mmCIF file of C-alpha atoms and ligand atoms in Angstrom:
data_model
loop_
_atom_site.group_PDB
_atom_site.id
_atom_site.type_symbol
_atom_site.label_atom_id
_atom_site.label_comp_id
_atom_site.label_asym_id
_atom_site.label_seq_id
_atom_site.Cartn_x
_atom_site.Cartn_y
_atom_site.Cartn_z
ATOM 1 C CA MET T 20 63.261 117.286 109.945
ATOM 2 C CA GLU T 21 60.028 119.226 110.387
ATOM 3 C CA PRO T 22 58.736 119.157 113.989
ATOM 4 C CA PHE T 23 55.210 117.810 114.493
ATOM 5 C CA ILE T 24 52.674 116.791 117.144
ATOM 6 C CA LEU T 25 51.187 113.334 117.696
ATOM 7 C CA ARG T 26 47.916 113.289 119.643
ATOM 8 C CA GLY T 27 46.486 110.248 121.416
ATOM 9 C CA ASN T 28 46.562 108.200 124.637
ATOM 10 C CA TYR T 29 50.142 108.150 125.889
ATOM 11 C CA ILE T 30 51.636 105.546 128.211
ATOM 12 C CA TRP T 31 55.292 105.418 129.295
ATOM 13 C CA SER T 32 57.475 104.533 132.264
ATOM 14 C CA GLU T 33 58.583 107.346 134.572
ATOM 15 C CA GLY T 34 60.912 105.206 136.629
ATOM 16 C CA PRO T 35 61.860 101.579 137.179
ATOM 17 C CA ALA T 36 58.427 100.620 138.564
ATOM 18 C CA GLU T 37 56.062 103.397 137.574
ATOM 19 C CA LEU T 38 53.832 103.710 134.517
ATOM 20 C CA ARG T 39 52.401 107.070 133.529
ATOM 21 C CA LEU T 40 49.186 107.461 131.537
ATOM 22 C CA MET T 41 48.087 110.635 129.776
ATOM 23 C CA PRO T 42 44.855 110.395 127.777
ATOM 24 C CA ARG T 43 44.370 112.529 124.673
ATOM 25 C CA ALA T 44 47.734 114.193 125.221
ATOM 26 C CA TRP T 45 49.992 116.168 122.858
ATOM 27 C CA GLY T 46 53.396 114.638 122.132
ATOM 28 C CA VAL T 47 55.870 116.976 120.447
ATOM 29 C CA CYS T 48 58.536 115.638 118.083
ATOM 30 C CA ASP T 49 61.377 118.179 117.668
ATOM 31 C CA ASP T 50 63.470 118.927 114.577
ATOM 32 C CA LYS T 51 66.009 116.239 115.534
ATOM 33 C CA GLY T 52 63.318 113.540 115.659
ATOM 34 C CA ARG T 53 63.325 113.447 119.472
ATOM 35 C CA CYS T 54 60.392 113.698 121.857
ATOM 36 C CA ALA T 55 60.383 117.236 123.287
ATOM 37 C CA GLY T 56 57.649 116.329 125.817
ATOM 38 C CA VAL T 57 54.133 115.002 126.289
ATOM 39 C CA PHE T 58 51.611 117.563 127.482
ATOM 40 C CA GLY T 59 48.007 117.504 128.755
ATOM 41 C CA VAL T 60 47.647 121.062 127.517
ATOM 42 C CA LEU T 61 49.726 122.126 124.532
ATOM 43 C CA PRO T 62 52.251 124.848 125.509
ATOM 44 C CA ALA T 63 51.892 128.043 123.486
ATOM 45 C CA GLU T 64 55.394 127.685 121.983
ATOM 46 C CA TYR T 65 54.248 124.609 120.051
ATOM 47 C CA ALA T 66 50.963 126.041 118.793
ATOM 48 C CA GLY T 67 50.866 126.021 115.014
ATOM 49 C CA LEU T 68 52.887 122.812 114.538
ATOM 50 C CA PRO T 69 51.180 120.236 112.309
ATOM 51 C CA VAL T 70 49.082 117.790 114.384
ATOM 52 C CA ARG T 71 48.480 114.129 113.554
ATOM 53 C CA ASP T 72 45.501 113.081 115.676
ATOM 54 C CA LEU T 73 45.417 109.318 116.322
ATOM 55 C CA GLY T 74 42.138 109.470 118.275
ATOM 56 C CA GLU T 75 41.973 106.797 120.986
ATOM 57 C CA ALA T 76 45.087 104.956 119.811
ATOM 58 C CA LEU T 77 47.744 104.082 122.388
ATOM 59 C CA ILE T 78 51.123 105.748 121.877
ATOM 60 C CA LEU T 79 54.099 104.238 123.700
ATOM 61 C CA PRO T 80 57.895 104.504 123.509
ATOM 62 C CA GLY T 81 59.658 102.113 121.185
ATOM 63 C CA TYR T 82 61.147 98.941 122.607
ATOM 64 C CA SER T 83 64.892 98.197 122.789
ATOM 65 C CA ASP T 84 65.714 94.601 121.964
ATOM 66 C CA LEU T 85 69.065 94.069 123.698
ATOM 67 C CA HIS T 86 69.810 90.688 122.132
ATOM 68 C CA THR T 87 68.780 88.895 118.965
ATOM 69 C CA HIS T 88 70.314 86.898 116.061
ATOM 70 C CA ALA T 89 69.351 87.972 112.534
ATOM 71 C CA ALA T 90 71.123 84.927 111.067
ATOM 72 C CA GLN T 91 68.730 82.648 112.964
ATOM 73 C CA TYR T 92 65.595 84.339 111.597
ATOM 74 C CA ARG T 93 64.467 81.346 109.517
ATOM 75 C CA HIS T 94 64.823 79.073 112.548
ATOM 76 C CA MET T 95 62.433 80.821 114.930
ATOM 77 C CA GLY T 96 60.613 78.128 116.878
ATOM 78 C CA LEU T 97 62.710 75.216 115.576
ATOM 79 C CA GLY T 98 64.906 72.749 117.436
ATOM 80 C CA MET T 99 63.381 73.168 120.869
ATOM 81 C CA ASP T 100 64.073 69.524 121.724
ATOM 82 C CA TYR T 101 67.759 70.303 122.142
ATOM 83 C CA GLU T 102 69.716 72.034 124.873
ATOM 84 C CA LEU T 103 72.055 74.857 123.965
ATOM 85 C CA ILE T 104 75.270 73.103 122.932
ATOM 86 C CA GLY T 105 73.523 70.400 120.853
ATOM 87 C CA TRP T 106 71.154 72.991 119.409
ATOM 88 C CA LEU T 107 74.091 75.132 118.251
ATOM 89 C CA SER T 108 75.894 72.313 116.497
ATOM 90 C CA ARG T 109 72.866 70.574 114.976
ATOM 91 C CA LEU T 110 70.790 73.548 113.882
ATOM 92 C CA THR T 111 72.391 76.903 114.372
ATOM 93 C CA TYR T 112 75.857 76.482 112.895
ATOM 94 C CA PRO T 113 74.647 74.811 109.650
ATOM 95 C CA GLU T 114 72.089 77.612 109.213
ATOM 96 C CA GLU T 115 74.539 80.430 109.956
ATOM 97 C CA ALA T 116 77.051 78.920 107.491
ATOM 98 C CA ARG T 117 74.624 79.772 104.679
ATOM 99 C CA PHE T 118 75.284 83.481 105.208
ATOM 100 C CA ALA T 119 78.587 83.035 103.338
ATOM 101 C CA ASP T 120 76.305 83.523 100.311
ATOM 102 C CA GLU T 121 75.536 87.183 99.679
ATOM 103 C CA ASP T 122 72.245 86.578 97.842
ATOM 104 C CA PHE T 123 70.981 84.324 100.610
ATOM 105 C CA SER T 124 72.008 86.962 103.184
ATOM 106 C CA ARG T 125 70.169 89.666 101.273
ATOM 107 C CA ARG T 126 66.986 87.580 101.057
ATOM 108 C CA VAL T 127 66.849 86.446 104.696
ATOM 109 C CA TYR T 128 68.171 89.641 106.256
ATOM 110 C CA GLY T 129 65.718 91.591 104.110
ATOM 111 C CA ARG T 130 62.809 89.686 105.655
ATOM 112 C CA PHE T 131 64.294 90.079 109.142
ATOM 113 C CA ALA T 132 64.746 93.850 108.699
ATOM 114 C CA GLU T 133 61.199 94.224 107.365
ATOM 115 C CA GLU T 134 59.647 92.346 110.311
ATOM 116 C CA LEU T 135 61.694 94.378 112.789
ATOM 117 C CA ARG T 136 60.649 97.633 111.096
ATOM 118 C CA ALA T 137 56.973 96.698 111.121
ATOM 119 C CA GLY T 138 56.950 95.931 114.877
ATOM 120 C CA PHE T 139 57.281 97.997 118.067
ATOM 121 C CA THR T 140 61.070 97.706 118.382
ATOM 122 C CA THR T 141 62.936 100.900 117.538
ATOM 123 C CA ARG T 142 66.441 99.974 118.776
ATOM 124 C CA ALA T 143 68.248 96.658 118.813
ATOM 125 C CA CYS T 144 71.573 94.905 119.419
ATOM 126 C CA ILE T 145 71.889 92.252 116.730
ATOM 127 C CA PHE T 146 74.212 89.311 115.997
ATOM 128 C CA ALA T 147 74.823 88.602 112.303
ATOM 129 C CA SER T 148 77.036 85.595 111.467
ATOM 130 C CA ALA T 149 80.809 85.139 111.210
ATOM 131 C CA HIS T 150 80.783 86.464 107.624
ATOM 132 C CA ARG T 151 82.002 90.002 106.998
ATOM 133 C CA ARG T 152 80.168 90.643 103.732
ATOM 134 C CA GLY T 153 76.883 89.211 105.023
ATOM 135 C CA THR T 154 77.166 91.423 108.095
ATOM 136 C CA GLU T 155 77.622 94.477 105.874
ATOM 137 C CA VAL T 156 74.518 93.499 103.898
ATOM 138 C CA LEU T 157 72.543 93.314 107.151
ATOM 139 C CA MET T 158 73.805 96.772 108.140
ATOM 140 C CA GLU T 159 72.825 98.207 104.741
ATOM 141 C CA LEU T 160 69.315 96.735 105.006
ATOM 142 C CA LEU T 161 68.802 97.877 108.597
ATOM 143 C CA GLU T 162 69.957 101.389 107.717
ATOM 144 C CA GLN T 163 67.085 101.590 105.225
ATOM 145 C CA THR T 164 64.527 100.867 107.986
ATOM 146 C CA GLY T 165 65.309 104.020 109.990
ATOM 147 C CA LEU T 166 65.681 101.920 113.170
ATOM 148 C CA ARG T 167 68.675 102.544 115.490
ATOM 149 C CA THR T 168 70.692 99.336 115.623
ATOM 150 C CA LEU T 169 74.069 97.911 116.621
ATOM 151 C CA VAL T 170 75.146 94.988 114.450
ATOM 152 C CA GLY T 171 77.913 92.481 115.145
ATOM 153 C CA LYS T 172 80.057 90.299 112.920
ATOM 154 C CA VAL T 173 80.351 87.159 115.050
ATOM 155 C CA ASN T 174 83.806 85.928 116.119
ATOM 156 C CA MET T 175 84.214 82.163 116.503
ATOM 157 C CA ASP T 176 87.618 80.589 115.925
ATOM 158 C CA ARG T 177 87.518 77.422 118.030
ATOM 159 C CA ASN T 178 85.180 74.601 119.063
ATOM 160 C CA ALA T 179 83.022 74.921 115.972
ATOM 161 C CA PRO T 180 82.958 72.961 112.690
ATOM 162 C CA ASP T 181 85.424 74.037 109.980
ATOM 163 C CA TYR T 182 82.626 75.148 107.667
ATOM 164 C CA ILE T 183 81.753 78.052 110.003
ATOM 165 C CA ARG T 184 84.858 78.513 112.150
ATOM 166 C CA GLU T 185 87.235 81.413 111.504
ATOM 167 C CA PRO T 186 90.600 79.786 110.696
ATOM 168 C CA SER T 187 92.661 81.440 113.481
ATOM 169 C CA PRO T 188 92.582 84.241 116.050
ATOM 170 C CA GLU T 189 94.690 86.365 113.661
ATOM 171 C CA ALA T 190 92.184 85.827 110.848
ATOM 172 C CA ALA T 191 89.261 86.599 113.186
ATOM 173 C CA LEU T 192 90.852 89.847 114.344
ATOM 174 C CA SER T 193 92.019 91.072 110.933
ATOM 175 C CA ASP T 194 88.602 90.342 109.379
ATOM 176 C CA THR T 195 86.951 92.250 112.221
ATOM 177 C CA GLU T 196 89.344 95.216 111.762
ATOM 178 C CA ARG T 197 88.569 95.219 108.056
ATOM 179 C CA TRP T 198 84.824 95.141 108.719
ATOM 180 C CA LEU T 199 85.111 98.071 111.156
ATOM 181 C CA SER T 200 87.202 100.099 108.703
ATOM 182 C CA GLU T 201 84.976 99.388 105.714
ATOM 183 C CA THR T 202 81.750 100.306 107.509
ATOM 184 C CA ALA T 203 83.117 103.332 109.434
ATOM 185 C CA GLY T 204 81.121 106.479 108.695
ATOM 186 C CA ARG T 205 78.838 104.748 106.180
ATOM 187 C CA PHE T 206 75.644 104.736 108.228
ATOM 188 C CA ARG T 207 73.598 107.213 110.250
ATOM 189 C CA ASN T 208 71.593 104.848 112.434
ATOM 190 C CA THR T 209 73.492 101.567 112.188
ATOM 191 C CA GLY T 210 76.689 100.966 114.155
ATOM 192 C CA PRO T 211 79.123 98.105 114.757
ATOM 193 C CA ILE T 212 79.310 96.091 117.964
ATOM 194 C CA LEU T 213 82.157 93.647 118.720
ATOM 195 C CA THR T 214 80.676 90.160 118.993
ATOM 196 C CA PRO T 215 82.736 87.303 120.409
ATOM 197 C CA ARG T 216 80.100 84.545 120.245
ATOM 198 C CA PHE T 217 80.923 83.194 123.737
ATOM 199 C CA VAL T 218 84.062 82.035 125.543
ATOM 200 C CA PRO T 219 83.974 78.440 124.175
ATOM 201 C CA SER T 220 84.107 79.856 120.591
ATOM 202 C CA CYS T 221 86.944 82.337 121.103
ATOM 203 C CA ALA T 222 90.621 81.681 121.830
ATOM 204 C CA PRO T 223 92.142 83.843 124.594
ATOM 205 C CA GLU T 224 94.112 85.807 121.926
ATOM 206 C CA THR T 225 90.870 86.626 120.130
ATOM 207 C CA LEU T 226 89.186 87.896 123.291
ATOM 208 C CA ALA T 227 92.272 89.960 124.216
ATOM 209 C CA GLY T 228 92.497 91.402 120.687
ATOM 210 C CA LEU T 229 88.821 92.381 120.757
ATOM 211 C CA GLY T 230 89.398 93.987 124.159
ATOM 212 C CA ARG T 231 92.182 96.111 122.620
ATOM 213 C CA MET T 232 89.918 97.020 119.676
ATOM 214 C CA ARG T 233 87.143 98.040 122.053
ATOM 215 C CA LYS T 234 89.497 100.416 123.834
ATOM 216 C CA ALA T 235 91.181 101.830 120.724
ATOM 217 C CA ARG T 236 87.995 102.336 118.693
ATOM 218 C CA HIS T 237 85.393 102.862 121.443
ATOM 219 C CA VAL T 238 83.149 100.163 119.999
ATOM 220 C CA PRO T 239 80.519 98.448 122.219
ATOM 221 C CA VAL T 240 80.543 94.694 122.879
ATOM 222 C CA GLN T 241 77.954 91.898 123.023
ATOM 223 C CA SER T 242 78.262 88.230 123.924
ATOM 224 C CA HIS T 243 76.709 85.377 125.931
ATOM 225 C CA LEU T 244 77.387 84.555 129.592
ATOM 226 C CA ASP T 245 76.258 81.879 132.077
ATOM 227 C CA GLU T 246 73.414 80.517 129.954
ATOM 228 C CA THR T 247 73.466 76.803 130.878
ATOM 229 C CA PRO T 248 75.207 74.636 133.505
ATOM 230 C CA GLU T 249 76.849 72.565 130.738
ATOM 231 C CA GLU T 250 78.304 75.694 129.121
ATOM 232 C CA VAL T 251 79.543 77.058 132.476
ATOM 233 C CA ALA T 252 81.325 73.747 133.201
ATOM 234 C CA TRP T 253 82.891 73.816 129.735
ATOM 235 C CA VAL T 254 84.268 77.325 130.306
ATOM 236 C CA ARG T 255 85.722 76.187 133.643
ATOM 237 C CA GLU T 256 87.534 73.403 131.755
ATOM 238 C CA LEU T 257 88.742 75.714 128.977
ATOM 239 C CA CYS T 258 89.915 78.489 131.329
ATOM 240 C CA PRO T 259 91.107 76.757 134.521
ATOM 241 C CA ASP T 260 93.164 79.781 135.606
ATOM 242 C CA SER T 261 90.261 82.237 135.546
ATOM 243 C CA PRO T 262 88.184 82.569 138.706
ATOM 244 C CA SER T 263 84.903 82.600 136.752
ATOM 245 C CA TYR T 264 83.241 82.790 133.323
ATOM 246 C CA ALA T 265 82.596 86.544 133.708
ATOM 247 C CA ALA T 266 86.221 86.991 134.799
ATOM 248 C CA VAL T 267 87.404 85.652 131.418
ATOM 249 C CA TYR T 268 85.641 88.565 129.691
ATOM 250 C CA GLU T 269 86.829 90.984 132.369
ATOM 251 C CA GLU T 270 90.470 89.887 131.972
ATOM 252 C CA ALA T 271 90.200 90.492 128.210
ATOM 253 C CA GLY T 272 88.913 94.032 128.843
ATOM 254 C CA LEU T 273 85.448 93.288 127.476
ATOM 255 C CA LEU T 274 83.155 94.310 130.357
ATOM 256 C CA GLY T 275 81.811 97.849 130.798
ATOM 257 C CA PRO T 276 78.702 100.025 130.487
ATOM 258 C CA ASP T 277 78.768 99.590 126.676
ATOM 259 C CA THR T 278 78.756 95.802 126.910
ATOM 260 C CA VAL T 279 75.658 93.597 126.750
ATOM 261 C CA MET T 280 75.886 90.025 128.062
ATOM 262 C CA ALA T 281 72.949 87.793 127.125
ATOM 263 C CA HIS T 282 71.262 85.385 129.571
ATOM 264 C CA CYS T 283 73.354 85.535 132.799
ATOM 265 C CA ILE T 284 71.163 82.901 134.447
ATOM 266 C CA TYR T 285 73.862 81.381 136.651
ATOM 267 C CA LEU T 286 75.924 84.371 137.828
ATOM 268 C CA THR T 287 77.823 83.624 141.042
ATOM 269 C CA GLU T 288 78.195 86.295 143.721
ATOM 270 C CA PRO T 289 81.700 87.346 142.521
ATOM 271 C CA GLU T 290 80.360 87.513 138.952
ATOM 272 C CA ILE T 291 77.461 89.694 140.073
ATOM 273 C CA GLU T 292 80.037 91.995 141.642
ATOM 274 C CA LEU T 293 82.044 92.137 138.382
ATOM 275 C CA MET T 294 78.891 92.945 136.400
ATOM 276 C CA ARG T 295 77.812 95.618 138.888
ATOM 277 C CA GLU T 296 81.194 97.300 139.217
ATOM 278 C CA SER T 297 81.719 97.397 135.456
ATOM 279 C CA GLY T 298 78.151 98.560 134.684
ATOM 280 C CA THR T 299 77.773 95.760 132.113
ATOM 281 C CA PHE T 300 74.203 95.273 130.830
ATOM 282 C CA ILE T 301 72.412 91.961 131.111
ATOM 283 C CA ALA T 302 70.058 91.036 128.259
ATOM 284 C CA HIS T 303 67.372 88.940 129.944
ATOM 285 C CA CYS T 304 65.976 86.542 127.294
ATOM 286 C CA PRO T 305 63.109 84.689 128.989
ATOM 287 C CA ALA T 306 61.615 82.951 125.927
ATOM 288 C CA SER T 307 64.937 81.509 124.830
ATOM 289 C CA ASN T 308 65.774 80.488 128.392
ATOM 290 C CA MET T 309 62.544 78.488 128.554
ATOM 291 C CA ASN T 310 62.573 77.093 124.997
ATOM 292 C CA VAL T 311 65.994 75.471 125.111
ATOM 293 C CA ARG T 312 65.610 74.682 128.825
ATOM 294 C CA SER T 313 68.472 76.902 129.968
ATOM 295 C CA GLY T 314 66.753 78.035 133.172
ATOM 296 C CA ILE T 315 65.131 81.105 134.736
ATOM 297 C CA ALA T 316 67.276 84.142 135.473
ATOM 298 C CA PRO T 317 66.779 85.586 138.997
ATOM 299 C CA VAL T 318 66.003 89.029 137.660
ATOM 300 C CA ARG T 319 64.538 90.497 140.860
ATOM 301 C CA LYS T 320 67.725 89.637 142.720
ATOM 302 C CA TYR T 321 69.855 91.255 140.005
ATOM 303 C CA ILE T 322 67.726 94.410 140.032
ATOM 304 C CA ASP T 323 67.925 94.660 143.823
ATOM 305 C CA MET T 324 71.706 94.272 143.618
ATOM 306 C CA GLY T 325 71.928 97.222 141.252
ATOM 307 C CA LEU T 326 72.741 95.458 137.974
ATOM 308 C CA ASN T 327 71.860 97.024 134.609
ATOM 309 C CA ILE T 328 69.307 94.809 132.902
ATOM 310 C CA GLY T 329 67.109 94.949 129.814
ATOM 311 C CA LEU T 330 65.173 92.482 127.662
ATOM 312 C CA GLY T 331 66.031 90.539 124.521
ATOM 313 C CA THR T 332 64.050 88.341 122.129
ATOM 314 C CA ASP T 333 67.087 86.144 121.294
ATOM 315 C CA ILE T 334 65.676 84.544 118.163
ATOM 316 C CA SER T 335 65.975 81.729 117.383
ATOM 317 C CA GLY T 336 66.374 80.472 120.953
ATOM 318 C CA GLY T 337 63.383 82.786 121.344
ATOM 319 C CA HIS T 338 60.486 82.178 118.958
ATOM 320 C CA SER T 339 59.273 85.740 118.386
ATOM 321 C CA LEU T 340 60.754 89.126 117.486
ATOM 322 C CA ASP T 341 57.920 90.828 119.388
ATOM 323 C CA MET T 342 59.245 92.643 122.464
ATOM 324 C CA ALA T 343 55.730 92.826 123.962
ATOM 325 C CA GLN T 344 55.947 89.022 124.064
ATOM 326 C CA ALA T 345 59.334 89.328 125.827
ATOM 327 C CA VAL T 346 57.636 91.515 128.462
ATOM 328 C CA ARG T 347 54.930 88.885 129.015
ATOM 329 C CA ASP T 348 57.511 86.079 129.095
ATOM 330 C CA ALA T 349 59.645 87.940 131.646
ATOM 331 C CA LEU T 350 56.581 88.241 133.885
ATOM 332 C CA SER T 351 55.603 84.569 133.508
ATOM 333 C CA ALA T 352 59.154 83.369 134.178
ATOM 334 C CA SER T 353 59.458 85.564 137.249
ATOM 335 C CA ARG T 354 56.131 84.339 138.696
ATOM 336 C CA LEU T 355 57.143 80.756 138.092
ATOM 337 C CA LEU T 356 60.488 81.273 139.805
ATOM 338 C CA TRP T 357 58.663 82.709 142.809
ATOM 339 C CA ARG T 358 56.231 79.759 142.939
ATOM 340 C CA LEU T 359 59.033 77.240 142.637
ATOM 341 C CA GLY T 360 60.489 78.784 145.764
ATOM 342 C CA GLU T 361 63.784 79.512 144.062
ATOM 343 C CA GLU T 362 63.381 83.186 144.710
ATOM 344 C CA LYS T 363 61.953 84.481 147.993
ATOM 345 C CA LEU T 364 61.815 88.007 146.633
ATOM 346 C CA PRO T 365 58.620 89.344 145.013
ATOM 347 C CA HIS T 366 58.058 88.586 141.320
ATOM 348 C CA LEU T 367 58.306 91.335 138.696
ATOM 349 C CA THR T 368 55.411 93.650 137.854
ATOM 350 C CA ALA T 369 54.059 94.650 134.458
ATOM 351 C CA ALA T 370 55.054 98.283 134.988
ATOM 352 C CA GLU T 371 58.626 97.271 135.658
ATOM 353 C CA GLU T 372 58.947 95.059 132.617
ATOM 354 C CA ILE T 373 57.405 97.554 130.207
ATOM 355 C CA GLY T 374 59.860 100.122 131.557
ATOM 356 C CA ARG T 375 62.738 97.715 131.106
ATOM 357 C CA ALA T 376 61.795 97.094 127.484
ATOM 358 C CA SER T 377 61.390 100.755 126.590
ATOM 359 C CA CYS T 378 64.005 102.989 125.068
ATOM 360 C CA ARG T 379 67.307 103.328 126.844
ATOM 361 C CA GLU T 380 69.614 106.150 125.908
ATOM 362 C CA ARG T 381 72.647 103.934 125.757
ATOM 363 C CA VAL T 382 71.606 101.555 123.026
HETATM 364 N N1 LIG L 20 75.623 80.854 122.966
HETATM 365 C C1 LIG L 20 76.492 80.902 121.939
HETATM 366 N N2 LIG L 20 75.864 81.097 120.772
HETATM 367 C C2 LIG L 20 74.566 81.189 121.056
HETATM 368 C C3 LIG L 20 73.394 81.403 120.248
HETATM 369 O O1 LIG L 20 73.442 81.538 119.034
HETATM 370 N N3 LIG L 20 72.218 81.435 120.928
HETATM 371 C C4 LIG L 20 72.130 81.298 122.278
HETATM 372 N N4 LIG L 20 70.939 81.341 122.861
HETATM 373 N N5 LIG L 20 73.204 81.088 123.037
HETATM 374 C C5 LIG L 20 74.409 81.035 122.443
HETATM 375 FE FE1 LIG L 21 71.839 84.609 121.830
#
């Protein structure tokens, strides 16, 4: 592409807790579409490049949404009277089942992709549904937006109604292999991400098979972890031989620096250690955590303990695709946690949360 300059009031995060402001600065976009630098005075080497002057407009890095569900787009803001497990079975599964229909997928995913494109998010990790063809449609539509995204065909082969459940671990794994093969090399900006829904939905063979796929194909992973006390107790019942919920993923070979685990509200100390050692990312989803009454994640504690953590909108647990709203929600939740005396550590600051939401190389 042709390099160019964007002029305006720049704001970005220099480090985990530091915002940098540069009024009326020159931002250079290089021939690969990357930012070559932001300068108060334009260096001579860039003189002569075309300039787009945005006057007093604010220019900031794009946001990375680490966790959201495209197949729940129509349900944003609905069903908030339920807690997670009831909400999934009463609202979410019937809605996601509709993505077996390709025309329906194209219509809804088209609206989702358009709203994402029009907003401030430039990168995202996205759950589709359990349907292979619908997931491919979502990838095709997202590719047209120019956004950088990772998209997952959901795996769920147990503890879900027949109308949405994959019939067996073998079927789940072979459908996932087929999806990976059929989409390989087709897209520039849209990639696959392995997506076991959460431990209650996936038989041990499914998790182990996905772990092998991750290793063989170097594909990233996303899932849910420690979102509600009811869910944590259920996992303890389903996996009595594992020391913890996080350990179930670890044993299947699913944790690592290319894995994103959503929520992580109730991590125990050994789980924190597993997350830290493996470099697994947490997607903090404050709106969803409040809407379906899951809880408030102790983010300050996780940051101080060296965990990797970013922000997610998690529609439709969350009610907005706007990552600026996720920043505000993360701040509100953190202040509330401090006031409730649950966390003695200081609450988060705006600079930190904007930094957390901004582009990360990895995603
Ligand atoms: N856990 C398993 N599936 C889901 C989902 O769709 N949304 C949320 N918030 N949590 C989940
Ligand atoms: Fe989620």
